[in-house]
Short mmCIF file of C-alpha atoms in Angstrom, two decimals:
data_model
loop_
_atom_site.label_atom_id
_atom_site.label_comp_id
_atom_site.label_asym_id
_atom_site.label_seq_id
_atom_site.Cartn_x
_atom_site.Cartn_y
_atom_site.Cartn_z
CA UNK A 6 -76.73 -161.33 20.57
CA UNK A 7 -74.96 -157.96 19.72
CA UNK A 8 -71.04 -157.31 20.10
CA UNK A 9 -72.01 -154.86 23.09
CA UNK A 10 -74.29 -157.21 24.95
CA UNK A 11 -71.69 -159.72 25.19
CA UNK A 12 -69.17 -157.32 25.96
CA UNK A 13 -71.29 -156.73 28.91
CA UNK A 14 -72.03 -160.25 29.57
CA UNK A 15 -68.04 -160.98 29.52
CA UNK A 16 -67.43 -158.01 32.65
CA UNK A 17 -67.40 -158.97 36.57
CA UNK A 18 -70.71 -159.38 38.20
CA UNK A 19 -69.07 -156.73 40.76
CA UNK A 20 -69.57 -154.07 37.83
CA UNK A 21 -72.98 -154.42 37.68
CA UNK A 22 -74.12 -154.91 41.47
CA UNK A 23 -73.61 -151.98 43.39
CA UNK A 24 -71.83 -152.56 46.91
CA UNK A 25 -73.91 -153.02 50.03
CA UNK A 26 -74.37 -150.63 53.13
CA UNK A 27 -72.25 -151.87 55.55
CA UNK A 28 -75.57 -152.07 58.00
CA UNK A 29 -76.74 -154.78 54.98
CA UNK A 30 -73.14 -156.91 55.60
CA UNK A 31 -73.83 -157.41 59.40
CA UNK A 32 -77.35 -158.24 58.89
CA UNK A 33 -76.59 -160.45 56.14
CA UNK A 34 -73.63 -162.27 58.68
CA UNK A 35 -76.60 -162.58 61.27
CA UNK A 36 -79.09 -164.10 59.43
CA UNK A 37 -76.81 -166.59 57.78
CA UNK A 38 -75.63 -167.47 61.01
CA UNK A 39 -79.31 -167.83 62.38
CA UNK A 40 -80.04 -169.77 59.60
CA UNK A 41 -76.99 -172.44 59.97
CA UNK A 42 -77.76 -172.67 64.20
CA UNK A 43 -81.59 -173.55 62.77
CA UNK A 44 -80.49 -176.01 60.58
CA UNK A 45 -78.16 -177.36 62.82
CA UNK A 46 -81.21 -177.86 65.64
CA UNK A 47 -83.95 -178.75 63.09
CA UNK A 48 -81.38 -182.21 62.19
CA UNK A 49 -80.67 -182.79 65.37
CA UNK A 50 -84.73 -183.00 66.23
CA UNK A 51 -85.43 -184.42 63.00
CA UNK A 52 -82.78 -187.48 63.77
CA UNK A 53 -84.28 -188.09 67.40
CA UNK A 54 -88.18 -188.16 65.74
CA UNK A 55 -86.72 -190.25 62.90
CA UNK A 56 -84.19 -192.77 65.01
CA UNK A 57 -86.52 -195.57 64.60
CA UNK A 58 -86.63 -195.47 60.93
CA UNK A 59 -84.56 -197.75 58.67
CA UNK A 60 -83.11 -196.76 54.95
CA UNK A 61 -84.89 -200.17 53.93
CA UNK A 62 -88.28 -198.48 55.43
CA UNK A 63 -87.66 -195.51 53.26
CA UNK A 64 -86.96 -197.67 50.23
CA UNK A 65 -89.70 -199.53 50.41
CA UNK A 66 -92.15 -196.17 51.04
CA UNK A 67 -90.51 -194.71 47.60
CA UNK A 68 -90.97 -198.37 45.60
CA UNK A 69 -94.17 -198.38 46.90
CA UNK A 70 -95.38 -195.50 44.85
CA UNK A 71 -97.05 -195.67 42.00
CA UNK A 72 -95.86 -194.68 38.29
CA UNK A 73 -98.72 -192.23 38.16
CA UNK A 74 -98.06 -190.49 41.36
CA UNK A 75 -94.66 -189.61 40.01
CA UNK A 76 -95.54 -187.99 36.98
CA UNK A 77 -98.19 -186.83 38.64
CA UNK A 78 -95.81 -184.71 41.12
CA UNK A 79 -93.34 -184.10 38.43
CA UNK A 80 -96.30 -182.27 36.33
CA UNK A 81 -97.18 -180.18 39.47
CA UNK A 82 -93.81 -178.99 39.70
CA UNK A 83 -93.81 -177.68 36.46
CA UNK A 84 -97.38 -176.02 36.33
CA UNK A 85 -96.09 -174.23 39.85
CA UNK A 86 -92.65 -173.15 38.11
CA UNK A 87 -95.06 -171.67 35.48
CA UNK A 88 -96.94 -169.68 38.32
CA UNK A 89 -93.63 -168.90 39.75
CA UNK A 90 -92.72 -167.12 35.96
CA UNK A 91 -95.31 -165.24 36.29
CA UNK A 92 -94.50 -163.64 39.56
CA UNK A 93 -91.91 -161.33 37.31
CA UNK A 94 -94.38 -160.36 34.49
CA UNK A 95 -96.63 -159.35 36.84
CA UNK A 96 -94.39 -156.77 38.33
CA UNK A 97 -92.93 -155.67 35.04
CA UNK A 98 -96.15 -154.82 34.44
CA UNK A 99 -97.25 -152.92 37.03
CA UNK A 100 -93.83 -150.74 36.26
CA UNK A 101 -94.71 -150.43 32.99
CA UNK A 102 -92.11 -151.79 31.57
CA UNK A 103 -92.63 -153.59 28.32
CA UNK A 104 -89.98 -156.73 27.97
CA UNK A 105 -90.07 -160.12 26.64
CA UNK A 106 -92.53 -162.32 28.43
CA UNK A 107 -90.79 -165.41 28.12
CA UNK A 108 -87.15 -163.53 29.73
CA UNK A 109 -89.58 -162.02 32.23
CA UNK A 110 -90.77 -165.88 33.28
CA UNK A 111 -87.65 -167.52 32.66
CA UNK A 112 -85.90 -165.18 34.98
CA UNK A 113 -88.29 -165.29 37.54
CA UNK A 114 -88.99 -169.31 37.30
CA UNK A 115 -84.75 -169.05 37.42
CA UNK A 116 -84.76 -166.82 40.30
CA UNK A 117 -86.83 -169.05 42.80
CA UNK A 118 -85.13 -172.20 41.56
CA UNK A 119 -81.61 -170.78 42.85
CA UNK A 120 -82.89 -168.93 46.17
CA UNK A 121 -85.12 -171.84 47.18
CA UNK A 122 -82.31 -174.24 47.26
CA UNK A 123 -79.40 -172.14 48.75
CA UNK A 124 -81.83 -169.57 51.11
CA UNK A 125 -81.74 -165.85 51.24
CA UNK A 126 -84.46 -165.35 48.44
CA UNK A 127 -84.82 -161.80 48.44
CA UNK A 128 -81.02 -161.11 48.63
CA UNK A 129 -79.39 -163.93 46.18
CA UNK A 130 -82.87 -163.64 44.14
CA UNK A 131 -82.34 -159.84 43.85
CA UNK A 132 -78.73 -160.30 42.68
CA UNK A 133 -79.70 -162.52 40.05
CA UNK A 134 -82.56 -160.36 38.63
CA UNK A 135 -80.46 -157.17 38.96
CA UNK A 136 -77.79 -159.49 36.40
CA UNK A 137 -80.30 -160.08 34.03
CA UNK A 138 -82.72 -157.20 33.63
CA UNK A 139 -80.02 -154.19 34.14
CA UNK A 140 -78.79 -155.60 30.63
CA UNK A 141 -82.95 -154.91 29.88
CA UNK A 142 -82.40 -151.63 31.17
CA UNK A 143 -83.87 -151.42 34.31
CA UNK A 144 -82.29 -149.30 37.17
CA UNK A 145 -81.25 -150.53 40.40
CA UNK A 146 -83.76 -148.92 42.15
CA UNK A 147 -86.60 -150.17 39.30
CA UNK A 148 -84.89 -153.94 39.71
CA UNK A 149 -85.07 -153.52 44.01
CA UNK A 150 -89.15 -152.46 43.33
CA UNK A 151 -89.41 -155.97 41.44
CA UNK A 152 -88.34 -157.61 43.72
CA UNK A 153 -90.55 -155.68 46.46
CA UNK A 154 -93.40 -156.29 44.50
CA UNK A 155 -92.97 -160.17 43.58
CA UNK A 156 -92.18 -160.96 47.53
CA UNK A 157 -95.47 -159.01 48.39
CA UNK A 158 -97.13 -160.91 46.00
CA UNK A 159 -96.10 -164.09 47.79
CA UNK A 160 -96.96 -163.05 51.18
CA UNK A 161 -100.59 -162.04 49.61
CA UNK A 162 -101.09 -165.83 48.02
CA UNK A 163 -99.42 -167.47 51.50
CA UNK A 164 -102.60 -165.31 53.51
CA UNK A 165 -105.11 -165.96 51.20
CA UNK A 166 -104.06 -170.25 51.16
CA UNK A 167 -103.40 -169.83 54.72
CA UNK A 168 -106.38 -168.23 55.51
CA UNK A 169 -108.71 -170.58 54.01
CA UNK A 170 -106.98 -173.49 55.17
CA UNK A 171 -107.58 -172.56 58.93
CA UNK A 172 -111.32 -171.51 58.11
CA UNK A 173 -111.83 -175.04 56.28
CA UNK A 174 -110.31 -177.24 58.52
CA UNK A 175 -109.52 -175.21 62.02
CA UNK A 176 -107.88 -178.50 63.56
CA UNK A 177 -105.07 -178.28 61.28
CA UNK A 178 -103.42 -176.45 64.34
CA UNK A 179 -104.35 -178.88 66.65
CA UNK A 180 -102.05 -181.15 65.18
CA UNK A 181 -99.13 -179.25 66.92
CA UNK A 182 -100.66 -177.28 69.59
CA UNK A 183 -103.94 -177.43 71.38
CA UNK A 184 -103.51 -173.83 72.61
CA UNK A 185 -106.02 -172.17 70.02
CA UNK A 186 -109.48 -173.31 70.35
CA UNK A 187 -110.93 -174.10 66.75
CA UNK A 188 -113.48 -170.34 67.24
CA UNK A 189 -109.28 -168.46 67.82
CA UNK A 190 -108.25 -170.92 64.34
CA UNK A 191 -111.71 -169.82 62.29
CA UNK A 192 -111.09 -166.49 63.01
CA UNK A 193 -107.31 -165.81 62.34
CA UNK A 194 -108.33 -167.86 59.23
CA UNK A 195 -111.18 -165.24 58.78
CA UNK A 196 -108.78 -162.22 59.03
CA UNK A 197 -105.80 -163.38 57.02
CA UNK A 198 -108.55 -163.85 54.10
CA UNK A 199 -109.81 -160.59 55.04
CA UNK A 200 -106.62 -158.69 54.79
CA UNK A 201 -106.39 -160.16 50.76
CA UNK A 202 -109.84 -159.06 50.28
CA UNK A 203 -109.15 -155.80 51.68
CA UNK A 204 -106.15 -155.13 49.88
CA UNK A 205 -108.09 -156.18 46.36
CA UNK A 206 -110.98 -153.55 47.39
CA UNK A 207 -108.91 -150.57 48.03
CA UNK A 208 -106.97 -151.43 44.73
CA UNK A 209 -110.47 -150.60 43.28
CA UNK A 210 -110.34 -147.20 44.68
CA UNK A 211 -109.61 -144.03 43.01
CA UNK A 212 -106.40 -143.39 45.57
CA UNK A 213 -103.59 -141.55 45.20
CA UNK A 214 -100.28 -142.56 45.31
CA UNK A 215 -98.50 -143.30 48.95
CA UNK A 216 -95.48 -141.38 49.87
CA UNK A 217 -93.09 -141.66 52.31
CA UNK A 218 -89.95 -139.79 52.17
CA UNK A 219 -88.46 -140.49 48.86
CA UNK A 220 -90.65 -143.70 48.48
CA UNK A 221 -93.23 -143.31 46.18
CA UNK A 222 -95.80 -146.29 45.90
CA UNK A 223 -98.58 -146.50 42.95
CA UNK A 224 -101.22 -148.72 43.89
CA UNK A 225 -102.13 -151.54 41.76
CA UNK A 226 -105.25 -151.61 39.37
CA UNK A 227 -107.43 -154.04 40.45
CA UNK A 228 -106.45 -156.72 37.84
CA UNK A 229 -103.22 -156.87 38.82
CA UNK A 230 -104.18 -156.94 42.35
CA UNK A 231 -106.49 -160.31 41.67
CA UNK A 232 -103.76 -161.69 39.74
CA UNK A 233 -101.34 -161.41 42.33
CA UNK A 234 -103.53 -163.31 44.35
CA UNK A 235 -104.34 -165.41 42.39
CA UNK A 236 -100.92 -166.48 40.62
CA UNK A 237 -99.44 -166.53 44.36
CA UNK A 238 -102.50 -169.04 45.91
CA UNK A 239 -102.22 -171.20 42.20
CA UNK A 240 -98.46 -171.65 43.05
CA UNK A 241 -98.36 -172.72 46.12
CA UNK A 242 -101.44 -175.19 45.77
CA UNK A 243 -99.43 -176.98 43.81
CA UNK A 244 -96.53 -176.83 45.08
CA UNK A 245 -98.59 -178.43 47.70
CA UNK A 246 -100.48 -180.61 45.50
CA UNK A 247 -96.48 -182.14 45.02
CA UNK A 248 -96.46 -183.48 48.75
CA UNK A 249 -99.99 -184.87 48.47
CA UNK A 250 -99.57 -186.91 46.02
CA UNK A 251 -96.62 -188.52 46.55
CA UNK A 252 -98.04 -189.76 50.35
CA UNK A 253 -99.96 -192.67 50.38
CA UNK A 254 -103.98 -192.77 50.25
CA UNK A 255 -104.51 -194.87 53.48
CA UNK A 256 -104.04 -192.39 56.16
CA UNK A 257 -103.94 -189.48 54.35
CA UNK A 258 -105.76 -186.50 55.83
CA UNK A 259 -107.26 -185.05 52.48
CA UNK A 260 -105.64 -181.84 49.83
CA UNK A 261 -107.08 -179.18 52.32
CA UNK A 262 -105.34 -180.41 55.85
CA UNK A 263 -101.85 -181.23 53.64
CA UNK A 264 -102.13 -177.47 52.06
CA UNK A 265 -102.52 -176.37 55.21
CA UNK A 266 -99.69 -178.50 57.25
CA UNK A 267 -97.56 -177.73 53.95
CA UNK A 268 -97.93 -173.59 54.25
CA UNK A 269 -97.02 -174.02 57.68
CA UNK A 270 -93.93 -175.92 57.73
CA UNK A 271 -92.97 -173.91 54.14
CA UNK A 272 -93.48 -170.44 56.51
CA UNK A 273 -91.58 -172.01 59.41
CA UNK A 274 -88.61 -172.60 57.34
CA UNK A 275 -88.81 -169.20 55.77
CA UNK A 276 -88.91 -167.68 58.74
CA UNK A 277 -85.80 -169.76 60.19
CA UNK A 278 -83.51 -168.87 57.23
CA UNK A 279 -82.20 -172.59 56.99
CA UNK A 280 -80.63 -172.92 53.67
CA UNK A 281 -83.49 -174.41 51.71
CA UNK A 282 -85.44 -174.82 54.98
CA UNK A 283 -83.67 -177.84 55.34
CA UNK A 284 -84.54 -179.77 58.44
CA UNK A 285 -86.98 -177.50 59.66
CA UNK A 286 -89.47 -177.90 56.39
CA UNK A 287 -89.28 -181.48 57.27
CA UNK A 288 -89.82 -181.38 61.02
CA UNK A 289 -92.84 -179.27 61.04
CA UNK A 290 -94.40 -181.72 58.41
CA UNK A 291 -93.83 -184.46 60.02
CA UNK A 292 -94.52 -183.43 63.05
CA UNK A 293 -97.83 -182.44 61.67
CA UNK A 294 -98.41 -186.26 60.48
CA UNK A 295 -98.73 -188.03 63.54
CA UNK A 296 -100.94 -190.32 62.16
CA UNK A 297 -99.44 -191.24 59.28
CA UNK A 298 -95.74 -193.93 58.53
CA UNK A 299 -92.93 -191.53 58.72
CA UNK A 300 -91.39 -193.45 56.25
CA UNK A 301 -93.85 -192.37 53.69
CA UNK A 302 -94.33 -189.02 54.88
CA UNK A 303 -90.43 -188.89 54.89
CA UNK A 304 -90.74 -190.22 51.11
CA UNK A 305 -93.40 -187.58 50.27
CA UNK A 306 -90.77 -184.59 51.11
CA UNK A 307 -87.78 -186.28 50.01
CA UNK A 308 -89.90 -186.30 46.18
CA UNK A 309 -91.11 -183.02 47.09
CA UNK A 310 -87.52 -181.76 47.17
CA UNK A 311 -86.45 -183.68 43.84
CA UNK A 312 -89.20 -182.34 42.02
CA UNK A 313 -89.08 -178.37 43.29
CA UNK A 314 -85.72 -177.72 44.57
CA UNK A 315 -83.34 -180.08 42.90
CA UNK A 316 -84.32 -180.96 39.63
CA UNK A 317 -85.22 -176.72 39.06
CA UNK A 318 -81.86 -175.88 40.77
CA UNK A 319 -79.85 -177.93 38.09
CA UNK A 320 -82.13 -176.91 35.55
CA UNK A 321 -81.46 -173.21 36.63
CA UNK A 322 -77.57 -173.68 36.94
CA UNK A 323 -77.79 -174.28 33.16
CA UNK A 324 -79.73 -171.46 31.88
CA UNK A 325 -77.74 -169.33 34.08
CA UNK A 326 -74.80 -170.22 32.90
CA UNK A 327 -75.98 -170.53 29.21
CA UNK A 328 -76.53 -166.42 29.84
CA UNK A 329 -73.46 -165.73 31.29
CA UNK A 330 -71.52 -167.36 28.09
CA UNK A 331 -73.77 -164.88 26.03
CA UNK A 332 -76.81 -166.86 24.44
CA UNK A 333 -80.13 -165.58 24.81
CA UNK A 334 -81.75 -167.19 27.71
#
């Protein structure tokens, strides 16, 4: 690396992130605070459903599983981590910017790593990014479209896998509510899958660009549009895929009914802002599981963390600060 690229490397983050509104500061105060008082509850339920169950339980679930299962999950981490790379690419090239597609991936496989395990993804993962590709060149304003662009692409692939989750197995909600009737289910299912296939077709469409103000949005051509989708729904079927193998086969409800209990205990926790979703990703699961030990369901998630929030998070502590020392990443 050139003299003047670690010179840059070598200054104060502060230099290179530009100070937040102060509106931004008291938000920021709110949610963390929402998310600690979420956390906080989500224990404090998850001890009561869990007081029955011993460490020697939990033990015996994790010794239980097989050799296979493990790399098994440990392999679906990876391939999902891969997806997660690609999140970054994707937007890079739908600015048009030409860059390194390994950086691109690494920094965006980097990104999720970090802001899955300590929470505020779009704030701690647009820090991060700005870091690295303002040292590419990018502007803040090109970096803050990135990141606009790769958490659309997530919400796109959590419709499209929860969508067809609730259309192929509508009683999925029944395992925490009987309030929607399985018709309701099939057809929120219906129009969450609807919404991606919309969104595909009018990126087929000769529109014009969408202004608002000083916002200025190109839409996507169509392959970006399917890839989007389809990088988004491949990353968080495995990610699923994690959980699902590491439960047991006896009682287990099948890939589709997991996928489905997974994306809604992973939204639940997004929506709570619990660092990590800690506590509430488990709850919801579990509470989705009646019917299975909740020592091995408890198992399941505690692998499911190892393998796509721990073991990443190290891994992305070391690359980060391999880049901040002034290697190439």
């Amino acid at each position: 690396m050139n003299d003047d690229l670690g010179h840059r490397l070598s200054e104060p983050p502060t230099k290179l992130i530009p100070a937040p509104p102060p509106g931004l500061a008291v938000q920021t105060i709110f949610w963390k605070v929402t998310g600690v008082s979420a956390l906080g509850v989500s224990i404090w339920l998850l001890s009561r459903e869990l007081r029955t169950l011993s460490f020697m339980d939990l033990e015996e679930s994790l010794a239980a599983l097989p050799v296979t299962a493990w790399l098994a999950c440990g392999g679906f981490a990876i391939v999902a981590y891969l997806f997660l790379g690609c999140y970054d690419w994707l937007a890079l090239t739908y600015l048009r910017k030409k860059m390194d597609p390994i950086f691109a991936a690494t920094c965006g496989a980097v990104t999720y790593a970090f802001s899955h395990t300590i929470g505020a993804s779009v704030f701690s993962g647009a820090v991060i990014r700005y870091r690295a590709y303002s040292l590419k060149g990018l502007s803040g304003g090109e970096v803050a479209r990135l990141v606009a662009f790769c958490s659309f692409t997530f919400v796109l692939g959590a419709m499209a896998v929860t969508g067809a989750a609730l259309v192929a197995d509508p009683l999925v909600l029944d395992r925490f509510t009987d309030a929607f009737p399985l018709n309701a289910t099939r057809i929120a299912g219906s129009l969450l899958t609807g919404i991606v296939i919309f969104y595909i077709t009018l990126s087929m469409l000769p529109l014009r660009r969408l202004k608002i103000g000083k916002l200025d949005i190109a839409y996507p051509t169509p392959a970006i549009a399917l890839l989007q989708v389809t990088v988004a729904a491949a990353e968080i079927i495995f990610a699923a895929m994690i959980v699902y193998f590491a439960l047991p086969v006896e009682g287990n409800p099948g890939i589709v009914t997991v996928t489905g209990i997974f994306m809604l205990s992973f939204l639940a926790a997004l929506v709570s802002h619990s660092p990590g979703g800690l506590g509430v990703f488990e709850l919801v699961f579990i509470t989705g599981m009646p019917d299975m030990n909740r020592s091995d369901v408890l198992a399941a998630l505690l692998i499911f963390r190892l393998f796509y929030f721990i073991l990443p998070f190290v891994f992305s502590l070391a690359i980060i600060a391999r880049f901040e020392f002034g290697r190439r990443l």
